[in-house]
mmCIF file of C-alpha atoms in Angstrom:
data_model
loop_
_atom_site.group_PDB
_atom_site.id
_atom_site.type_symbol
_atom_site.label_atom_id
_atom_site.label_comp_id
_atom_site.label_asym_id
_atom_site.label_seq_id
_atom_site.Cartn_x
_atom_site.Cartn_y
_atom_site.Cartn_z
ATOM 1 C CA MET A 134 95.499 194.240 -115.560
ATOM 2 C CA THR A 135 97.674 191.658 -115.847
ATOM 3 C CA GLY A 136 97.620 191.422 -112.098
ATOM 4 C CA PRO A 137 93.670 190.524 -111.750
ATOM 5 C CA ARG A 138 94.576 187.668 -115.371
ATOM 6 C CA ILE A 139 97.623 186.186 -113.166
ATOM 7 C CA TRP A 140 94.434 185.192 -109.925
ATOM 8 C CA VAL A 141 92.049 184.506 -111.709
ATOM 9 C CA MET A 142 94.887 181.870 -113.541
ATOM 10 C CA LEU A 143 95.969 180.884 -110.354
ATOM 11 C CA GLY A 144 91.990 180.793 -109.182
ATOM 12 C CA THR A 145 91.051 178.041 -112.168
ATOM 13 C CA MET A 146 94.330 175.798 -111.660
ATOM 14 C CA ALA A 147 93.717 175.530 -107.801
ATOM 15 C CA ALA A 148 90.006 174.003 -108.838
ATOM 16 C CA LEU A 149 90.459 172.206 -111.567
ATOM 17 C CA THR A 150 93.476 170.323 -109.314
ATOM 18 C CA ALA A 151 90.991 170.008 -106.427
ATOM 19 C CA CYS A 152 88.549 168.687 -109.124
ATOM 20 C CA GLY A 153 91.032 165.810 -109.591
ATOM 21 C CA GLY A 154 90.826 162.278 -109.357
ATOM 22 C CA TYR A 155 92.849 161.457 -106.051
ATOM 23 C CA GLU A 156 91.943 159.387 -103.291
ATOM 24 C CA ARG A 157 91.378 161.127 -100.494
ATOM 25 C CA ASP A 158 92.328 160.104 -97.109
ATOM 26 C CA ILE A 159 88.779 159.522 -95.510
ATOM 27 C CA THR A 160 89.594 157.374 -92.244
ATOM 28 C CA LEU A 161 89.848 161.268 -90.118
ATOM 29 C CA HIS A 162 92.229 159.149 -87.567
ATOM 30 C CA ASP A 163 95.593 159.788 -87.896
ATOM 31 C CA LEU A 164 97.768 157.027 -85.668
ATOM 32 C CA ARG A 165 101.310 157.675 -87.212
ATOM 33 C CA THR A 166 103.778 159.122 -85.053
ATOM 34 C CA ASN A 167 106.472 162.031 -86.483
ATOM 35 C CA ARG A 168 109.105 160.938 -84.297
ATOM 36 C CA GLY A 169 110.869 158.514 -86.157
ATOM 37 C CA THR A 170 110.977 155.918 -83.333
ATOM 38 C CA PRO A 171 109.003 152.387 -83.987
ATOM 39 C CA GLU A 172 105.521 153.008 -81.739
ATOM 40 C CA GLU A 173 106.142 150.976 -78.805
ATOM 41 C CA PHE A 174 102.745 149.891 -78.376
ATOM 42 C CA ALA A 175 102.941 148.130 -81.949
ATOM 43 C CA ILE A 176 105.015 145.855 -80.032
ATOM 44 C CA GLU A 177 103.157 142.896 -78.382
ATOM 45 C CA PRO A 178 105.136 140.291 -76.757
ATOM 46 C CA LYS A 179 103.749 136.658 -77.923
ATOM 47 C CA LYS A 180 103.111 133.048 -76.068
ATOM 48 C CA PRO A 181 105.690 130.938 -75.746
ATOM 49 C CA LEU A 182 106.089 128.606 -78.210
ATOM 50 C CA LEU A 183 105.139 124.784 -77.371
ATOM 51 C CA ALA A 184 106.185 121.394 -78.501
ATOM 52 C CA PRO A 185 103.487 119.398 -79.139
ATOM 53 C CA GLU A 186 102.554 115.799 -77.824
ATOM 54 C CA SER A 187 103.254 114.790 -81.607
ATOM 55 C CA VAL A 188 103.261 116.355 -84.903
ATOM 56 C CA ALA A 189 99.995 114.730 -85.963
ATOM 57 C CA ALA A 190 98.082 117.164 -83.149
ATOM 58 C CA LEU A 191 99.064 120.347 -84.869
ATOM 59 C CA PRO A 192 95.955 122.664 -86.125
ATOM 60 C CA THR A 193 95.566 123.238 -89.894
ATOM 61 C CA PRO A 194 96.896 126.453 -90.435
ATOM 62 C CA THR A 195 94.319 129.255 -91.351
ATOM 63 C CA PRO A 196 95.917 132.221 -92.848
ATOM 64 C CA GLY A 197 95.047 135.215 -91.727
ATOM 65 C CA GLY A 198 93.517 133.783 -88.624
ATOM 66 C CA ALA A 199 94.473 133.461 -84.932
ATOM 67 C CA ASN A 200 97.900 131.972 -84.175
ATOM 68 C CA ARG A 201 98.374 129.585 -81.256
ATOM 69 C CA THR A 202 100.998 131.858 -79.831
ATOM 70 C CA ASP A 203 98.822 135.259 -79.948
ATOM 71 C CA GLN A 204 97.921 136.993 -76.884
ATOM 72 C CA THR A 205 94.027 136.734 -75.745
ATOM 73 C CA PRO A 206 93.961 138.863 -72.689
ATOM 74 C CA LYS A 207 89.992 138.808 -72.545
ATOM 75 C CA GLN A 208 90.123 134.796 -72.388
ATOM 76 C CA ASP A 209 93.078 134.931 -69.973
ATOM 77 C CA ALA A 210 91.290 137.548 -67.255
ATOM 78 C CA VAL A 211 87.939 135.138 -67.491
ATOM 79 C CA ALA A 212 90.139 131.645 -66.850
ATOM 80 C CA ALA A 213 91.734 133.483 -63.990
ATOM 81 C CA LEU A 214 88.862 134.840 -62.499
ATOM 82 C CA GLY A 215 87.123 130.943 -63.107
ATOM 83 C CA GLY A 216 84.850 131.580 -66.276
ATOM 84 C CA ASN A 217 84.653 129.716 -69.230
ATOM 85 C CA PRO A 218 86.935 131.212 -71.962
ATOM 86 C CA SER A 219 85.313 130.042 -74.738
ATOM 87 C CA ARG A 220 82.006 131.760 -74.382
ATOM 88 C CA LEU A 221 84.162 134.656 -75.694
ATOM 89 C CA THR A 222 84.040 132.891 -79.114
ATOM 90 C CA PRO A 223 81.858 134.546 -81.411
ATOM 91 C CA THR A 224 79.748 131.717 -82.659
ATOM 92 C CA ALA A 225 76.777 131.617 -85.768
ATOM 93 C CA GLY A 226 74.354 133.012 -84.186
ATOM 94 C CA VAL A 227 72.536 134.254 -80.967
ATOM 95 C CA PRO A 228 73.548 132.369 -78.045
ATOM 96 C CA ALA A 229 70.558 130.553 -76.142
ATOM 97 C CA GLY A 230 71.998 132.348 -72.965
ATOM 98 C CA ASP A 231 71.065 136.074 -74.605
ATOM 99 C CA GLY A 232 67.798 134.638 -76.426
ATOM 100 C CA ALA A 233 65.658 136.315 -73.906
ATOM 101 C CA LEU A 234 67.414 139.851 -74.133
ATOM 102 C CA VAL A 235 67.488 139.530 -78.079
ATOM 103 C CA ASN A 236 63.366 139.293 -78.386
ATOM 104 C CA HIS A 237 62.858 141.562 -75.370
ATOM 105 C CA ALA A 238 65.489 143.949 -77.491
ATOM 106 C CA SER A 239 63.879 143.641 -80.963
ATOM 107 C CA ARG A 240 60.074 143.865 -79.694
ATOM 108 C CA LEU A 241 60.099 146.702 -81.788
ATOM 109 C CA GLY A 242 61.077 145.832 -84.330
ATOM 110 C CA ARG A 243 64.480 145.162 -86.073
ATOM 111 C CA ASP A 244 66.762 145.861 -88.962
ATOM 112 C CA GLY A 245 68.681 143.135 -90.222
ATOM 113 C CA ASN A 246 70.788 145.130 -92.233
ATOM 114 C CA VAL A 247 71.711 147.830 -89.552
ATOM 115 C CA ARG A 248 75.017 147.542 -89.619
ATOM 116 C CA ALA A 249 75.540 147.483 -93.619
ATOM 117 C CA ASP A 250 73.522 150.636 -93.924
ATOM 118 C CA LEU A 251 75.233 151.957 -90.839
ATOM 119 C CA ALA A 252 78.869 151.561 -93.057
ATOM 120 C CA THR A 253 77.382 153.031 -95.983
ATOM 121 C CA GLU A 254 76.209 155.918 -93.847
ATOM 122 C CA ASP A 255 79.018 156.453 -91.951
ATOM 123 C CA LEU A 256 81.136 156.237 -95.230
ATOM 124 C CA GLU A 257 79.861 159.109 -96.753
ATOM 125 C CA PHE A 258 79.458 161.610 -93.865
ATOM 126 C CA ARG A 259 83.453 160.678 -93.670
ATOM 127 C CA LYS A 260 83.453 161.783 -97.134
ATOM 128 C CA ARG A 261 81.860 165.043 -97.413
ATOM 129 C CA LYS A 262 84.212 165.730 -93.955
ATOM 130 C CA SER A 263 87.108 165.116 -95.276
ATOM 131 C CA LEU A 264 86.316 167.501 -98.522
ATOM 132 C CA PHE A 265 87.939 170.429 -97.088
ATOM 133 C CA SER A 266 89.481 169.082 -94.280
ATOM 134 C CA TRP A 267 93.394 169.244 -95.730
ATOM 135 C CA ARG A 268 96.074 170.682 -93.594
ATOM 136 C CA LEU A 269 99.429 171.282 -94.096
ATOM 137 C CA PHE A 270 100.728 169.022 -91.402
ATOM 138 C CA LYS A 271 98.234 165.841 -90.716
ATOM 139 C CA GLU A 272 96.604 165.911 -87.705
ATOM 140 C CA ASP A 273 93.566 163.654 -86.227
ATOM 141 C CA GLU A 274 90.465 164.774 -87.450
ATOM 142 C CA TYR A 275 88.228 162.439 -85.947
ATOM 143 C CA ASP A 276 87.203 164.643 -83.082
ATOM 144 C CA ARG A 277 86.010 167.962 -85.116
ATOM 145 C CA ALA A 278 84.069 165.636 -87.570
ATOM 146 C CA TYR A 279 82.258 164.205 -85.100
ATOM 147 C CA ARG A 280 81.736 166.580 -82.576
ATOM 148 C CA ARG A 281 77.928 167.734 -83.276
ATOM 149 C CA GLU A 282 77.587 163.604 -83.271
ATOM 150 C CA SER A 283 78.692 163.377 -79.691
ATOM 151 C CA LEU A 284 76.004 163.086 -76.675
ATOM 152 C CA ASP A 285 76.229 165.163 -73.434
ATOM 153 C CA PRO A 286 75.430 163.335 -70.875
ATOM 154 C CA TYR A 287 75.810 165.771 -68.241
ATOM 155 C CA GLY A 288 73.170 168.193 -70.546
ATOM 156 C CA THR A 289 71.463 164.883 -70.397
ATOM 157 C CA LEU A 290 71.363 164.104 -66.942
ATOM 158 C CA ASN A 291 70.554 167.517 -66.287
ATOM 159 C CA ALA A 292 67.527 167.583 -68.313
ATOM 160 C CA SER A 293 66.306 164.509 -66.759
ATOM 161 C CA ARG A 294 66.375 165.978 -63.306
ATOM 162 C CA ARG A 295 65.240 169.131 -64.176
ATOM 163 C CA ALA A 296 61.871 167.286 -65.861
ATOM 164 C CA GLY A 297 61.905 165.097 -62.487
ATOM 165 C CA ALA A 298 63.489 161.523 -63.019
ATOM 166 C CA ARG A 299 64.935 160.042 -60.800
ATOM 167 C CA THR A 300 68.672 159.424 -61.913
ATOM 168 C CA PRO A 301 71.549 157.643 -60.721
ATOM 169 C CA THR A 302 74.582 159.632 -59.564
ATOM 170 C CA ALA A 303 77.306 160.571 -61.525
ATOM 171 C CA PRO A 304 80.814 161.166 -61.645
ATOM 172 C CA PRO A 305 81.706 164.559 -61.160
ATOM 173 C CA ALA A 306 82.064 166.640 -64.783
ATOM 174 C CA GLY A 307 86.012 166.600 -66.293
ATOM 175 C CA ARG A 308 87.244 163.217 -65.404
#
């Protein structure tokens, strides 16, 4: 009779410790490596330091903001191709050139709080998916958690073609 009692006690202890108030990792992504070496993609070269014409020309510091020596690959590419890199800097509101697009996209109505609602729903989804996702070794859980949420592009393409819709060509599957 002691054998079943031990198993009941162990099960009760496991259940009680599972109900503890520890903080679960709900990020679902594990981008850490276990190699014991530096992450080569985390090393970012900086732009060279340039002395300003005068000390008064230096901008005021912005803690947590952009630094003059930070890389800006998108802006650099736009400038190299003859474009205006300042157009990539986010501004308040909708740029004037995009007004017609926004008006057309919102012709049936829009929810101004959609980002906050989506963030709340996604947090709840990640909490549910991380509930029983413990592993002996950490691994990336993102693909497994969001598998049912992903779209099947080739299934949709084939269904559209079967329905008689004209569809553009698509790259072969598996690429």
